[in-house]
Coordinates of C-alpha atoms and ligand atoms in Angstrom, one line a residue:
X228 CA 65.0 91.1 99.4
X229 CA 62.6 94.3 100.7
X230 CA 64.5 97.3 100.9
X231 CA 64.3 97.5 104.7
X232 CA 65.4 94.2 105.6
X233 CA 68.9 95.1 102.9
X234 CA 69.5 98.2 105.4
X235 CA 68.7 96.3 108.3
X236 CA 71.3 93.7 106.9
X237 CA 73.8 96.4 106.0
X238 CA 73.8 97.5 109.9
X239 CA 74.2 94.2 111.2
X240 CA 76.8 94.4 108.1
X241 CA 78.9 96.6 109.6
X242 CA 78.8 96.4 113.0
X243 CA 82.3 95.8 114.3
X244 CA 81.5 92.9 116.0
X245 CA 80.5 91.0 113.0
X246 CA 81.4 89.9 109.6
X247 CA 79.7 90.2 106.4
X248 CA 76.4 87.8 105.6
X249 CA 78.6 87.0 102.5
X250 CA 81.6 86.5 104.3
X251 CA 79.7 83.7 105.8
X252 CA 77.5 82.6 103.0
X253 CA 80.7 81.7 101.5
X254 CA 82.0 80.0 104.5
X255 CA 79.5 76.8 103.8
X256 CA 80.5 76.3 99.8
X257 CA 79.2 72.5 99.3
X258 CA 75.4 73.4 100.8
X259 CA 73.6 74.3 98.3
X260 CA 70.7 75.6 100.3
X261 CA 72.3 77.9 102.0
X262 CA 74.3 79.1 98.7
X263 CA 70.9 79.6 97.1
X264 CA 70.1 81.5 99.7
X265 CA 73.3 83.4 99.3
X266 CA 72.5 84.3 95.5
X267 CA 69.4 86.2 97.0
X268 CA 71.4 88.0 99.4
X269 CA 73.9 90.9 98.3
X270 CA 77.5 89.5 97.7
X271 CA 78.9 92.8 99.6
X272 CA 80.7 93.9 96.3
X273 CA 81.4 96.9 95.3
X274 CA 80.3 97.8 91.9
X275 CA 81.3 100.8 89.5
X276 CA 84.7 100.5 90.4
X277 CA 87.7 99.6 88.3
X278 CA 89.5 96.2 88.9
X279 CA 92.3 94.1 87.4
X280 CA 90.9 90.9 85.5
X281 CA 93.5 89.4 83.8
X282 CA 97.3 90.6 83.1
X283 CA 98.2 92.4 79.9
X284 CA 100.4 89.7 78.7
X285 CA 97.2 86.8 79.0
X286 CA 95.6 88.6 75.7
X287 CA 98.5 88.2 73.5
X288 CA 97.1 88.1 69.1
X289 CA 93.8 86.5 68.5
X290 CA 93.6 84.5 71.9
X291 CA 90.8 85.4 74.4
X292 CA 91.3 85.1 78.4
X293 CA 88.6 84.5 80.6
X294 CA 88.2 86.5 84.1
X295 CA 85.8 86.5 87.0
X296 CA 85.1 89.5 88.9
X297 CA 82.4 89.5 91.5
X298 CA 81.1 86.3 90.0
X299 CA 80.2 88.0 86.3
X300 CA 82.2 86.2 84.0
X301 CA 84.2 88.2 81.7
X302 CA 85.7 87.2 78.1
X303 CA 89.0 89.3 77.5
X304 CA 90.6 90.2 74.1
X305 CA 92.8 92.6 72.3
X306 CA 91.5 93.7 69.1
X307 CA 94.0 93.8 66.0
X308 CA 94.8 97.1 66.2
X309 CA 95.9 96.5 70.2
X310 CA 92.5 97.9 72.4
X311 CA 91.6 95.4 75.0
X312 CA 87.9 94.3 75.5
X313 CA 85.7 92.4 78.2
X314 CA 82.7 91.0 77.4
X315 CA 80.3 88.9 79.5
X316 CA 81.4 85.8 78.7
X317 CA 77.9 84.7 77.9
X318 CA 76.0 84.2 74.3
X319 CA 72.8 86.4 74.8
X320 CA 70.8 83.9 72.3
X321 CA 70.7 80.7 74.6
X322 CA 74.2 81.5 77.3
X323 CA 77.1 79.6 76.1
X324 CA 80.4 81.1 76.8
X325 CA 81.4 83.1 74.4
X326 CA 85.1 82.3 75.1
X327 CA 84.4 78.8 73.4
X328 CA 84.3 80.9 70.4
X329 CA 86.7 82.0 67.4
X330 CA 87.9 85.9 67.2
X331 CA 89.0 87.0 64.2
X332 CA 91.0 90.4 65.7
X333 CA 87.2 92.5 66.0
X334 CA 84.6 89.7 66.3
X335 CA 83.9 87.2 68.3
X336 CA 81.9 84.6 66.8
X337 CA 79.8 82.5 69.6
X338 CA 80.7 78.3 68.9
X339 CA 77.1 77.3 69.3
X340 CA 75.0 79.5 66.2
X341 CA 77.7 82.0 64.6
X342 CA 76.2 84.9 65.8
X343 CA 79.2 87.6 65.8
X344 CA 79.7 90.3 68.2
X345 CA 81.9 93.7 67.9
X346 CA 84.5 92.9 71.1
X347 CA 84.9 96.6 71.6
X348 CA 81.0 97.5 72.0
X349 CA 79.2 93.6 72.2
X350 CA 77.6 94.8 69.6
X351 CA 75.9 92.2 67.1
X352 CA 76.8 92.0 63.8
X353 CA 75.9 89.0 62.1
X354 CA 73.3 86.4 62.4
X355 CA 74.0 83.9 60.0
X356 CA 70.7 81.7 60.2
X357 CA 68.3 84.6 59.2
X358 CA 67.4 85.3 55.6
X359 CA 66.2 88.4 53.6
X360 CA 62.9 87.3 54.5
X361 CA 63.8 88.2 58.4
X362 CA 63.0 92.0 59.7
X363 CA 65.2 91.3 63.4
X364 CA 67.0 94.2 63.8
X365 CA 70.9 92.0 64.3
X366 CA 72.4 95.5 65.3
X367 CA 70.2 96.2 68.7
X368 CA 71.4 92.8 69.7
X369 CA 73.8 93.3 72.6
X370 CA 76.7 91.1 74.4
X371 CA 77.2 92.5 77.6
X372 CA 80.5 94.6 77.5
X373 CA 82.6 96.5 80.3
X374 CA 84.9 99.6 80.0
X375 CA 88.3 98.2 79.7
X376 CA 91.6 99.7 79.9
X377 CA 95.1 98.9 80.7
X378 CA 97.7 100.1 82.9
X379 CA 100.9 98.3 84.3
X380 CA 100.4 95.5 82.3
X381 CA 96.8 94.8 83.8
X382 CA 94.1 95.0 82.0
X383 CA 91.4 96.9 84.0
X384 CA 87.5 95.9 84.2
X385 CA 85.3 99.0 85.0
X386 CA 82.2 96.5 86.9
X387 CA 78.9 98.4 86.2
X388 CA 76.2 97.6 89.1
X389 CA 73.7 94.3 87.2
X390 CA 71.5 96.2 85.5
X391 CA 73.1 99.3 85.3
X392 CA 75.3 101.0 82.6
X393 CA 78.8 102.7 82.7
X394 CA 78.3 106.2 83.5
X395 CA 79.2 108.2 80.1
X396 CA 82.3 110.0 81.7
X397 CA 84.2 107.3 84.2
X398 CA 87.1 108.0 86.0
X399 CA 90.4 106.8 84.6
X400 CA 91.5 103.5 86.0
X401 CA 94.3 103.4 88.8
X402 CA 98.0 103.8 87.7
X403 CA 100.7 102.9 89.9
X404 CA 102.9 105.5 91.1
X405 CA 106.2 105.8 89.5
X406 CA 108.9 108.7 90.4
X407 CA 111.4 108.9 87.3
X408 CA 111.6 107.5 83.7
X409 CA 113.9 104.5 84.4
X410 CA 112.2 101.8 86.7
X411 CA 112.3 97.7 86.8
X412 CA 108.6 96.4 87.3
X413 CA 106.9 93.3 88.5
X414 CA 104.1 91.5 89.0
X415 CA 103.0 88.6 91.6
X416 CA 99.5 87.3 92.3
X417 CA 97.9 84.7 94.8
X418 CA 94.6 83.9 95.5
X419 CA 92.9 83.4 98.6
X420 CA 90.1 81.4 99.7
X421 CA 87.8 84.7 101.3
X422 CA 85.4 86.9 101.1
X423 CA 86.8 90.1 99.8
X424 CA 86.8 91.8 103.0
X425 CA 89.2 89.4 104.8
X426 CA 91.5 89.7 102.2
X427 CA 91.2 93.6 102.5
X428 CA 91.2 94.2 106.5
X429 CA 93.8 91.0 106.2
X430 CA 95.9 93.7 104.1
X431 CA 96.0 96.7 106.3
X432 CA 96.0 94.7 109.4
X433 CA 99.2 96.0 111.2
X434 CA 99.5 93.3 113.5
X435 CA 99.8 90.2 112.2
X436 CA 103.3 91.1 110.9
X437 CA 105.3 89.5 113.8
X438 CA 103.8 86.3 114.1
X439 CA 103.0 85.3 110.1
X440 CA 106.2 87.3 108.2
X441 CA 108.9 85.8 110.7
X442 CA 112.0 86.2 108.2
X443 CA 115.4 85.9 108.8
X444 CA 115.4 88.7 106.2
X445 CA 112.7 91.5 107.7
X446 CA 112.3 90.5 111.3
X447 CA 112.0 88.0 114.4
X448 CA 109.1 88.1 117.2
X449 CA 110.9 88.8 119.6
X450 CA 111.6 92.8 117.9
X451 CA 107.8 93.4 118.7
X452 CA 107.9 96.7 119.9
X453 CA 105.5 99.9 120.6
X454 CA 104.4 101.9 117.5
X455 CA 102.7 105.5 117.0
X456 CA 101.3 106.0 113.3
X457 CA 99.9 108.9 112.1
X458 CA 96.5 108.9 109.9
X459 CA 95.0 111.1 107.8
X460 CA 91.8 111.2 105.8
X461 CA 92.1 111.3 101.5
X462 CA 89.2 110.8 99.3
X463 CA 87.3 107.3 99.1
X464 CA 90.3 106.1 101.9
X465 CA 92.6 106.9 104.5
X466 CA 96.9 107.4 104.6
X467 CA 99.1 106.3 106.8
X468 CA 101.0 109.9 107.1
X469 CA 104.6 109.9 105.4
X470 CA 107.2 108.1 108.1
X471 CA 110.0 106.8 109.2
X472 CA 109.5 102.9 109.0
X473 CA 110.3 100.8 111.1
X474 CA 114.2 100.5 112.4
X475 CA 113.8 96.7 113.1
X476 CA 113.7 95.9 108.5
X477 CA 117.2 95.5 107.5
X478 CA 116.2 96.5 104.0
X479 CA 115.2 100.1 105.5
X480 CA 118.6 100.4 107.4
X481 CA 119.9 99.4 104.2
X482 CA 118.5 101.5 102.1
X483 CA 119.5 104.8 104.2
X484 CA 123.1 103.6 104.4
X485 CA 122.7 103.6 100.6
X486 CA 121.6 107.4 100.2
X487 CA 122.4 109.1 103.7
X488 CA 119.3 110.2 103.3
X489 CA 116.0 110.1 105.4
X490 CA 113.7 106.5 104.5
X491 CA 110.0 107.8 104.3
X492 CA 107.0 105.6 103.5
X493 CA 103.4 106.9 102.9
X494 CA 100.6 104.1 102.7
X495 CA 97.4 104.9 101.1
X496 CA 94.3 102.3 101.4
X497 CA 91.7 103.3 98.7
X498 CA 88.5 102.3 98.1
X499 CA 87.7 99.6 96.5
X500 CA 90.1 97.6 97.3
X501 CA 93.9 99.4 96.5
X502 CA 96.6 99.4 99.3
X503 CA 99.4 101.5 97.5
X504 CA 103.0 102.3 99.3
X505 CA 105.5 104.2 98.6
X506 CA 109.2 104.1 99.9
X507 CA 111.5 107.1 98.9
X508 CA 115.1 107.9 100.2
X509 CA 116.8 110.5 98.1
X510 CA 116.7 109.9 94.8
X511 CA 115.8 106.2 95.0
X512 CA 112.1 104.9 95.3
X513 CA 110.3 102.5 95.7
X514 CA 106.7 102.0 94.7
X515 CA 104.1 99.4 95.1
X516 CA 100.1 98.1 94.9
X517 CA 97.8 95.5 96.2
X518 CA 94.4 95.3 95.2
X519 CA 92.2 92.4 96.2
X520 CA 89.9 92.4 94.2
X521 CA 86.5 90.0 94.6
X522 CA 86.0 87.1 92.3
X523 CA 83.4 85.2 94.0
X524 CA 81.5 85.8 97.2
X525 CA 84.3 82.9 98.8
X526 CA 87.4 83.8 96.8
X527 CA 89.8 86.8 96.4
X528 CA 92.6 86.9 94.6
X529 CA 95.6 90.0 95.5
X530 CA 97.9 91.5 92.7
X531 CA 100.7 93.1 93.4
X532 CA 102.7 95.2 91.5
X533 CA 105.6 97.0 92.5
X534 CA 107.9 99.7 90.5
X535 CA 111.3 100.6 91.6
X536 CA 114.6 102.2 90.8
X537 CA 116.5 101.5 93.8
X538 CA 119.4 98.3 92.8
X539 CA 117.6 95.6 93.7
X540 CA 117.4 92.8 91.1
X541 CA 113.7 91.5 90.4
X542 CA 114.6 87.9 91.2
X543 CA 115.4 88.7 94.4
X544 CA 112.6 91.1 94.8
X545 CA 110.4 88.4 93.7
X546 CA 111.6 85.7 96.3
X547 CA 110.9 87.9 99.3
X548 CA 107.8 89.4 97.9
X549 CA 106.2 85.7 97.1
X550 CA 107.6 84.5 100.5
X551 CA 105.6 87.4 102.0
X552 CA 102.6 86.5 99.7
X553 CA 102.9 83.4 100.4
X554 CA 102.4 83.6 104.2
X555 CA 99.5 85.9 103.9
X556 CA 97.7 82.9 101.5
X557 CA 98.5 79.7 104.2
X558 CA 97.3 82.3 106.7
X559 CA 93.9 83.1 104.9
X560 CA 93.5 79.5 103.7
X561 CA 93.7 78.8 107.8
X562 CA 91.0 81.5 108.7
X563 CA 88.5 80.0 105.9
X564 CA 88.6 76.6 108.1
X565 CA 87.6 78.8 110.9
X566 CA 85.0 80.6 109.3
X567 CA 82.9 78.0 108.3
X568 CA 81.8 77.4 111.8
X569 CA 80.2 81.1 111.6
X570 CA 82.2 82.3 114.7
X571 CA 81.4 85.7 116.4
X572 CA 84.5 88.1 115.4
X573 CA 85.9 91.1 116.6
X574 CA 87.5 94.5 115.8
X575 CA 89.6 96.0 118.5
X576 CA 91.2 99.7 119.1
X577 CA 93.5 100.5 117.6
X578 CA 94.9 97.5 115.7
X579 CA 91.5 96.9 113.7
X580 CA 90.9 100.7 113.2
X581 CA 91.7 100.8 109.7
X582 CA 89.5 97.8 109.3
X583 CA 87.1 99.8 110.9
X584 CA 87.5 102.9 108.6
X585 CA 87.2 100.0 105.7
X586 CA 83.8 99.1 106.9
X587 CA 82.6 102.9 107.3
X588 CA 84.0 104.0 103.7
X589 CA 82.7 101.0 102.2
X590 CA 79.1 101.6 103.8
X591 CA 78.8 105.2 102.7
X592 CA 80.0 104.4 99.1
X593 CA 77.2 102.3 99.0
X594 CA 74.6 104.6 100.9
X595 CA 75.7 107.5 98.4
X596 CA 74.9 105.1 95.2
X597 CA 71.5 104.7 96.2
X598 CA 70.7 107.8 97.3
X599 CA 73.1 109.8 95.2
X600 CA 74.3 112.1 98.4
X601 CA 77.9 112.5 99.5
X602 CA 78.4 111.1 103.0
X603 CA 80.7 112.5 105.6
X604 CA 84.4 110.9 105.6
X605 CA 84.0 108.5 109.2
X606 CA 87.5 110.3 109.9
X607 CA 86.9 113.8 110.9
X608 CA 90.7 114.6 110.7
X609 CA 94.4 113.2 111.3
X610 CA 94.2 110.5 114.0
X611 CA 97.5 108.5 116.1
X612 CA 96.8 105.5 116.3
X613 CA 98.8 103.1 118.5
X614 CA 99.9 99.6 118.6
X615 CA 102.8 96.8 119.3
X616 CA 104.3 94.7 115.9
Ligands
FES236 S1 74.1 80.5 71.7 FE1 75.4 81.9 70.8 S2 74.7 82.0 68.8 FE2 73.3 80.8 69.7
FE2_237 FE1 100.7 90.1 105.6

């Protein structure tokens, strides 16, 4: 596509009143003209970021794990002496997935030829077809290989721009938040039938609440009531200042009965795609994370995890926190029968401002990749922001 007509796109991108191309490209799965079409187009993904692939546990001795993360698939493994690896899961000599392959604990050996690649660096090692009589250089023979690291029991995928390679010096990948030594931990995950911008503006929305996570347990429709939320800008994302939450959650009522002390809750939205929230009261905590991250231009996938010390057993946690999830997903699976008739969508004041501040962070994160300049935060301070939920 001609560089004017991608900026051009990229306005029309993120105007308020519209959705991504993607968004829509994705909206239309079984034509194949239009997908085409799609591949020529940018996804809207944000590369050079780190995202979850696969969880720890998945990569367990010699067995490899496949991943996709904005539609590059990945081969996962742990080496023998415990590093995790991703690879493009994809022989370089004629394309076959490398995850049909055998791993020995460092190699991988591809199913089709035997070629053998170093997990850690895709490296080549082997060629067993060529003979002394062969000059090929086997060690300048490349898989394609990610950073990978692990954290929380993820292991983390640092997705370098097509082309591109990882930056010699990359940030560290996201840890969750935890406030003292002794914590329980766990982990939920659900996929969603979206472009990865519904899942994310569907994840900071603030006013669905009351009408998709009716509980007996958190709250009823009818508790709807007026609510004043403070904002502040933070790098790459915005916070929902520290705050009360809302008196209408029995678990929050709860909770300060349990410590006579204040409930606070900060929420931080960070770019690419990481909602994190903490809930302190006293000496108990409470700490959790979303990311959504993109696995095809038409499918997301959330993972939460969530750390905490307060005495709540992780069943029970569980069975709330999948009920919530679970509402989100029929919710999103609902909206993708919508949005394959190509409506004409809209972002309001102030309900859809985060969504708004989404857009904006997302569009300068990709302005300042290609031309290398910082661009101004789109908050120029701490903002209220009102609402009903
Ligand atoms: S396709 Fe992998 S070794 Fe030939
Ligand atoms: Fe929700």
């Amino acid at each position: 596509m001609p560089f004017a007509r991608l900026l051009a796109w990229y306005a029309v991108y993120y105007d308020a009143q519209t959705m991504s191309e993607a968004a829509r490209m994705a909206s239309f799965p079984e034509n194949e003209e239009l997908q085409q079409a799609g591949q020529a187009t940018d996804a809207g993904f944000l590369w050079d970021f780190w995202y979850p692939a696969v969880r720890s546990e998945e990569i367990r001795g010699k067995r490899l794990a496949t991943a996709m993360l904005l539609e590059v698939p990945l081969v996962l493994g742990r080496t023998s002496d415990g590093r995790a690896f991703a690879m493009r899961d994809s022989c370089p000599h004629r394309g076959i997935p490398l995850s049909y392959g055998r791993f020995d604990g460092t190699t991988v050996e591809c199913s089709y030829h035997g070629w053998r690649f170093d997990g850690c660096s895709g490296k080549c090692v082997e060629i067993p077809s060529l003979t002394s009589q062969d000059k090929l250089k086997v060690d300048r023979i490349f898989a394609g290989h990610y950073p990978c690291e692990e954290r929380d029991g993820y292991v983390w995928v640092y997705m370098t721009a097509p082309g591109g390679r990882a930056p010699e010096k990359i940030v560290a990948a996201p840890e969750l938040p935890k406030f003292g030594a002794r914590f329980k931990r766990t982990q939920l995950f659900c996929d969603l039938p979206s472009h990865v911008d519904h899942g994310i503006i569907g994840l900071m929305d603030p006013a669905h609440g009351p009408f998709v996570h009716q509980s007996w347990f958190w709250r009823s429709r009818r508790s709807i009531h007026e609510k004043e939320k403070k904002f502040e800008p933070i790098p790459n994302g915005f916070r929902m200042s520290p705050h009360s939450p809302s008196t209408n959650s029995a678990p929050y009522q709860l909770l300060k009965k349990m410590t006579g002390a204040p409930v606070t809750t900060t929420i931080d939205f960070v770019l690419p795609n990481l909602r994190l929230e903490e809930i302190r009261s006293g000496k108990l905590w409470f700490s959790s994370r979303a990311t959504v991250t993109p696995v095809r231009r038409d499918l997301c996938r959330i993972d939460f995890v969530a750390a905490w010390n307060v005495p709540l057993p992780v069943f029970v946690f569980r069975s709330f926190a999948k009920t919530f999830l679970r509402q989100d997903q029929e919710t999103m699976i609902q909206q993708s029968e919508g949005l394959k008739h190509n409506p004409r969508l809209m972002l309001i004041d102030d309900a859809d401002r985060p969504a708004k501040w989404y857009f904006a962070l997302k569009a300068n994160a990709l302005e300042e990749r290609r031309t290398g300049q910082a661009k101004p935060h789109p908050m120029d301070g701490p903002v209220t922001l009102h609402w009903k939920s």
